[in-house]
Amino acid sequence: MGTLEGKVAVITGAGQGVGQGIALALASEGASVAVLGRTAAKLEATCELLRARGARAEPFVLDVLDTDRIPSVVAEAAEHFGSLDILVNNAYTGCYGPLLSLSDEQFQKGFDSGPFAAFAFMKAAHPYLKRDGGGSIINLVTSAMVRWDLSTYGAYAAAKSALRSLTRAAANEWGRDGIRVNAVAPHATSPAYAGWQAAHPEEAAAFCASIPLGYVGDCEQDIGRAVAMLCGPDARYLTGATVPLDGGQANFG
């Protein structure tokens, strides 16, 4: 029996990359998974992978920028599976580049898809997590928040820093409800990383060389497995933390 047997997870941005890796890891520990994202075909592909491991899985098409729909989708997922125990806020649609190159709309989008969407999901999930007891929320942030050289990462880091603060606040306020709230800052071989690596091979090589363990994390084995642990009973006393899943990398930049 897995450590998450009988648990139900809602995971945003689960059609590919880190979100899919987390979904696979949680399913391997016995969790049922509501797979959320914008592209139906990608969501169904993830669900097929989860079902192949014996897990219950259901796709829910949602753009997290549509915050008005978030409460109804969370309710639909909880009704479909009969409960809700885990929320993973992974989806993010933001921008990168020098500050003067960014429009107000681009900057705002990072906050809308990051902390604003996560806030909507957390509020919508709270009654279910509190009711069932032992609820866990994981928010995806970034090591860019603590880079000394934030050139081109300013908007991204600003949105993720807000999410990190939201994580700690919810942990403080909701601990008495039995809800743990943590954040993880991963380095992972996501599609976004693969695209960046292809476009900037020399910078990517230097980045990888700065990681003491010598590689960028696998979406399931390195990131997903860690998230599964954080959601499980072995981490029952851990809340309000930001866990760097970065292979021990020192501040890069």
Tab-separated table of C-alpha atoms in Angstrom:
chain	number	residue	atom	x	y	z
A	1	MET	CA	0.000	0.000	0.000
A	2	GLY	CA	1.339	3.419	-0.949
A	3	THR	CA	1.736	6.328	1.435
A	4	LEU	CA	-1.075	8.217	-0.330
A	5	GLU	CA	-3.536	5.344	-0.681
A	6	GLY	CA	-7.086	6.689	-0.714
A	7	LYS	CA	-6.020	10.310	-1.101
A	8	VAL	CA	-7.277	12.607	-3.863
A	9	ALA	CA	-5.061	15.240	-5.470
A	10	VAL	CA	-5.838	18.226	-7.680
A	11	ILE	CA	-2.806	19.193	-9.771
A	12	THR	CA	-2.718	22.208	-12.079
A	13	GLY	CA	-0.618	22.252	-15.230
A	14	ALA	CA	-0.516	18.461	-15.127
A	15	GLY	CA	-0.610	17.838	-18.876
A	16	GLN	CA	3.172	17.804	-19.186
A	17	GLY	CA	6.479	18.489	-17.478
A	18	VAL	CA	6.701	18.951	-13.725
A	19	GLY	CA	2.937	18.749	-13.224
A	20	GLN	CA	2.776	15.440	-15.029
A	21	GLY	CA	5.784	14.160	-13.097
A	22	ILE	CA	4.104	15.056	-9.801
A	23	ALA	CA	0.881	13.371	-10.937
A	24	LEU	CA	2.758	10.161	-11.782
A	25	ALA	CA	4.589	10.140	-8.467
A	26	LEU	CA	1.436	10.710	-6.426
A	27	ALA	CA	-0.446	8.063	-8.402
A	28	SER	CA	2.357	5.582	-7.774
A	29	GLU	CA	1.762	6.109	-4.042
A	30	GLY	CA	-1.937	5.339	-4.420
A	31	ALA	CA	-3.487	8.775	-4.941
A	32	SER	CA	-6.340	9.494	-7.319
A	33	VAL	CA	-5.632	12.543	-9.449
A	34	ALA	CA	-7.703	15.344	-10.931
A	35	VAL	CA	-5.537	16.450	-13.871
A	36	LEU	CA	-6.020	20.145	-14.658
A	37	GLY	CA	-4.713	22.163	-17.587
A	38	ARG	CA	-5.552	24.046	-20.754
A	39	THR	CA	-5.132	21.342	-23.407
A	40	ALA	CA	-7.555	18.418	-23.379
A	41	ALA	CA	-5.320	16.088	-25.398
A	42	LYS	CA	-2.392	16.557	-23.017
A	43	LEU	CA	-4.601	16.018	-19.987
A	44	GLU	CA	-5.998	12.794	-21.416
A	45	ALA	CA	-2.493	11.575	-22.219
A	46	THR	CA	-1.483	12.114	-18.595
A	47	CYS	CA	-4.623	10.366	-17.398
A	48	GLU	CA	-3.803	7.350	-19.545
A	49	LEU	CA	-0.352	7.149	-17.968
A	50	LEU	CA	-1.885	7.323	-14.498
A	51	ARG	CA	-4.532	4.708	-15.255
A	52	ALA	CA	-1.827	2.411	-16.572
A	53	ARG	CA	-0.416	2.469	-13.039
A	54	GLY	CA	-3.772	1.534	-11.597
A	55	ALA	CA	-4.752	5.011	-10.444
A	56	ARG	CA	-8.062	6.773	-10.829
A	57	ALA	CA	-7.601	9.876	-12.964
A	58	GLU	CA	-9.891	12.425	-14.571
A	59	PRO	CA	-9.092	15.431	-16.801
A	60	PHE	CA	-10.509	18.891	-16.126
A	61	VAL	CA	-9.885	21.534	-18.770
A	62	LEU	CA	-9.196	24.892	-17.164
A	63	ASP	CA	-7.021	27.917	-17.822
A	64	VAL	CA	-5.967	29.117	-14.365
A	65	LEU	CA	-6.251	32.696	-15.621
A	66	ASP	CA	-10.013	32.120	-15.523
A	67	THR	CA	-10.131	32.506	-11.757
A	68	ASP	CA	-13.920	32.804	-11.727
A	69	ARG	CA	-14.186	29.133	-12.773
A	70	ILE	CA	-11.724	27.802	-10.227
A	71	PRO	CA	-14.198	27.235	-7.336
A	72	SER	CA	-16.611	25.282	-9.539
A	73	VAL	CA	-13.850	23.106	-11.010
A	74	VAL	CA	-12.486	22.307	-7.541
A	75	ALA	CA	-15.996	21.415	-6.394
A	76	GLU	CA	-16.511	19.250	-9.480
A	77	ALA	CA	-13.264	17.382	-8.861
A	78	ALA	CA	-14.078	16.826	-5.187
A	79	GLU	CA	-17.554	15.570	-6.095
A	80	HIS	CA	-16.193	13.250	-8.790
A	81	PHE	CA	-13.691	11.569	-6.472
A	82	GLY	CA	-15.645	11.942	-3.238
A	83	SER	CA	-13.007	13.978	-1.397
A	84	LEU	CA	-9.991	16.242	-1.769
A	85	ASP	CA	-6.791	15.847	0.233
A	86	ILE	CA	-3.970	17.404	-1.816
A	87	LEU	CA	-3.694	20.562	-3.921
A	88	VAL	CA	-0.648	21.212	-6.099
A	89	ASN	CA	-0.436	24.683	-7.648
A	90	ASN	CA	1.989	24.115	-10.506
A	91	ALA	CA	0.543	25.992	-13.499
A	92	TYR	CA	2.167	29.310	-14.395
A	93	THR	CA	2.028	31.502	-17.478
A	94	GLY	CA	4.428	34.375	-17.141
A	95	CYS	CA	7.139	36.249	-18.909
A	96	TYR	CA	10.882	36.655	-18.851
A	97	GLY	CA	13.129	39.426	-20.064
A	98	PRO	CA	14.579	42.794	-19.077
A	99	LEU	CA	12.107	44.865	-17.092
A	100	LEU	CA	11.910	47.640	-19.684
A	101	SER	CA	11.005	45.088	-22.357
A	102	LEU	CA	7.880	43.966	-20.505
A	103	SER	CA	4.439	45.483	-20.823
A	104	ASP	CA	2.178	46.004	-17.822
A	105	GLU	CA	-0.041	43.243	-19.199
A	106	GLN	CA	2.858	40.764	-19.381
A	107	PHE	CA	3.917	41.569	-15.831
A	108	GLN	CA	0.358	41.237	-14.546
A	109	LYS	CA	-0.124	37.879	-16.273
A	110	GLY	CA	2.563	36.292	-14.117
A	111	PHE	CA	0.712	37.345	-10.980
A	112	ASP	CA	-2.682	36.351	-12.362
A	113	SER	CA	-1.533	32.830	-13.243
A	114	GLY	CA	0.712	32.528	-10.182
A	115	PRO	CA	-0.306	33.878	-6.761
A	116	PHE	CA	-3.790	35.045	-7.763
A	117	ALA	CA	-4.735	31.673	-9.273
A	118	ALA	CA	-3.100	29.782	-6.403
A	119	PHE	CA	-5.007	31.938	-3.913
A	120	ALA	CA	-8.285	31.096	-5.663
A	121	PHE	CA	-7.471	27.378	-5.638
A	122	MET	CA	-6.406	27.435	-2.006
A	123	LYS	CA	-9.585	29.191	-0.884
A	124	ALA	CA	-11.752	26.838	-2.941
A	125	ALA	CA	-9.952	23.745	-1.627
A	126	HIS	CA	-9.847	24.808	2.027
A	127	PRO	CA	-13.295	23.519	3.062
A	128	TYR	CA	-12.562	20.071	1.610
A	129	LEU	CA	-9.053	19.848	3.023
A	130	LYS	CA	-10.273	20.942	6.463
A	131	ARG	CA	-13.258	18.583	6.407
A	132	ASP	CA	-11.267	15.502	5.500
A	133	GLY	CA	-8.313	16.313	7.788
A	134	GLY	CA	-4.651	15.907	6.984
A	135	GLY	CA	-4.850	18.141	3.923
A	136	SER	CA	-1.721	19.263	2.096
A	137	ILE	CA	-1.034	22.118	-0.318
A	138	ILE	CA	2.132	22.354	-2.407
A	139	ASN	CA	2.938	25.545	-4.300
A	140	LEU	CA	5.609	25.578	-7.014
A	141	VAL	CA	8.026	28.502	-6.721
A	142	THR	CA	11.568	29.043	-8.039
A	143	SER	CA	15.181	29.407	-6.978
A	144	ALA	CA	15.242	32.588	-9.098
A	145	MET	CA	13.695	34.289	-6.052
A	146	VAL	CA	17.090	34.226	-4.315
A	147	ARG	CA	19.445	34.901	-7.238
A	148	TRP	CA	21.748	37.870	-6.713
A	149	ASP	CA	21.638	38.592	-10.426
A	150	LEU	CA	17.949	38.818	-11.275
A	151	SER	CA	18.480	40.237	-14.744
A	152	THR	CA	15.671	39.012	-17.054
A	153	TYR	CA	14.061	37.092	-14.159
A	154	GLY	CA	12.513	40.053	-12.344
A	155	ALA	CA	8.850	39.559	-13.250
A	156	TYR	CA	9.049	35.781	-12.783
A	157	ALA	CA	10.782	36.013	-9.421
A	158	ALA	CA	8.402	38.733	-8.215
A	159	ALA	CA	5.325	36.583	-8.874
A	160	LYS	CA	6.892	33.507	-7.316
A	161	SER	CA	8.067	35.486	-4.271
A	162	ALA	CA	4.468	36.533	-3.697
A	163	LEU	CA	3.429	32.884	-3.880
A	164	ARG	CA	6.120	31.940	-1.383
A	165	SER	CA	4.789	34.521	1.076
A	166	LEU	CA	1.247	33.285	0.490
A	167	THR	CA	2.446	29.761	1.287
A	168	ARG	CA	3.834	30.773	4.658
A	169	ALA	CA	0.774	32.839	5.557
A	170	ALA	CA	-1.605	29.977	4.783
A	171	ALA	CA	0.560	27.564	6.781
A	172	ASN	CA	0.354	29.900	9.779
A	173	GLU	CA	-3.399	30.449	9.496
A	174	TRP	CA	-4.575	26.982	8.465
A	175	GLY	CA	-2.388	24.729	10.579
A	176	ARG	CA	-5.113	24.480	13.219
A	177	ASP	CA	-7.428	23.244	10.479
A	178	GLY	CA	-5.074	20.307	9.904
A	179	ILE	CA	-3.843	21.731	6.601
A	180	ARG	CA	-0.123	21.832	5.831
A	181	VAL	CA	1.135	24.274	3.194
A	182	ASN	CA	4.620	24.056	1.690
A	183	ALA	CA	6.442	25.279	-1.406
A	184	VAL	CA	9.065	23.618	-3.581
A	185	ALA	CA	11.594	25.336	-5.832
A	186	PRO	CA	12.627	22.785	-8.465
A	187	HIS	CA	15.204	22.444	-11.185
A	188	ALA	CA	13.578	20.041	-13.633
A	189	THR	CA	13.888	18.765	-17.188
A	190	SER	CA	10.559	20.287	-18.201
A	191	PRO	CA	9.610	21.234	-21.769
A	192	ALA	CA	10.428	24.844	-20.874
A	193	TYR	CA	13.892	23.836	-19.698
A	194	ALA	CA	14.442	21.715	-22.822
A	195	GLY	CA	13.562	24.690	-25.016
A	196	TRP	CA	15.895	26.982	-23.090
A	197	GLN	CA	18.680	24.389	-23.224
A	198	ALA	CA	18.336	24.096	-26.998
A	199	ALA	CA	18.343	27.875	-27.466
A	200	HIS	CA	21.205	28.562	-25.024
A	201	PRO	CA	23.413	25.458	-24.903
A	202	GLU	CA	26.472	27.159	-23.390
A	203	GLU	CA	24.490	28.843	-20.615
A	204	ALA	CA	22.620	25.594	-19.965
A	205	ALA	CA	25.896	23.683	-19.669
A	206	ALA	CA	27.205	26.226	-17.159
A	207	PHE	CA	23.938	26.025	-15.243
A	208	CYS	CA	24.121	22.235	-15.016
A	209	ALA	CA	27.791	22.374	-14.011
A	210	SER	CA	26.826	24.562	-11.036
A	211	ILE	CA	24.647	21.792	-9.582
A	212	PRO	CA	26.676	19.669	-7.128
A	213	LEU	CA	24.723	16.496	-7.905
A	214	GLY	CA	25.615	17.021	-11.556
A	215	TYR	CA	22.258	16.997	-13.298
A	216	VAL	CA	18.903	18.741	-13.646
A	217	GLY	CA	16.135	16.881	-11.855
A	218	ASP	CA	13.767	14.415	-13.463
A	219	CYS	CA	10.163	15.608	-13.321
A	220	GLU	CA	8.885	12.428	-11.686
A	221	GLN	CA	11.788	10.778	-9.903
A	222	ASP	CA	13.364	13.908	-8.421
A	223	ILE	CA	10.546	16.440	-8.198
A	224	GLY	CA	7.407	14.301	-8.103
A	225	ARG	CA	8.780	11.827	-5.551
A	226	ALA	CA	9.795	14.679	-3.245
A	227	VAL	CA	6.323	16.216	-3.513
A	228	ALA	CA	4.762	12.819	-2.740
A	229	MET	CA	6.865	12.653	0.410
A	230	LEU	CA	5.830	16.160	1.427
A	231	CYS	CA	2.167	15.240	0.998
A	232	GLY	CA	2.519	12.025	2.986
A	233	PRO	CA	2.628	11.106	6.676
A	234	ASP	CA	6.423	11.225	6.929
A	235	ALA	CA	6.260	15.034	6.563
A	236	ARG	CA	3.317	15.525	8.908
A	237	TYR	CA	5.189	18.117	11.030
A	238	LEU	CA	6.528	20.143	8.104
A	239	THR	CA	4.574	23.229	7.084
A	240	GLY	CA	5.348	26.731	5.909
A	241	ALA	CA	8.638	25.607	4.362
A	242	THR	CA	10.167	26.292	0.968
A	243	VAL	CA	12.101	23.203	-0.089
A	244	PRO	CA	14.839	23.691	-2.740
A	245	LEU	CA	14.757	20.720	-5.117
A	246	ASP	CA	17.855	21.889	-6.942
A	247	GLY	CA	20.546	19.274	-6.437
A	248	GLY	CA	22.337	21.498	-3.930
A	249	GLN	CA	23.008	24.318	-6.366
A	250	ALA	CA	24.608	27.416	-4.895
A	251	ASN	CA	23.219	30.797	-5.871
A	252	PHE	CA	23.649	30.878	-9.649
A	253	GLY	CA	24.251	34.276	-11.117
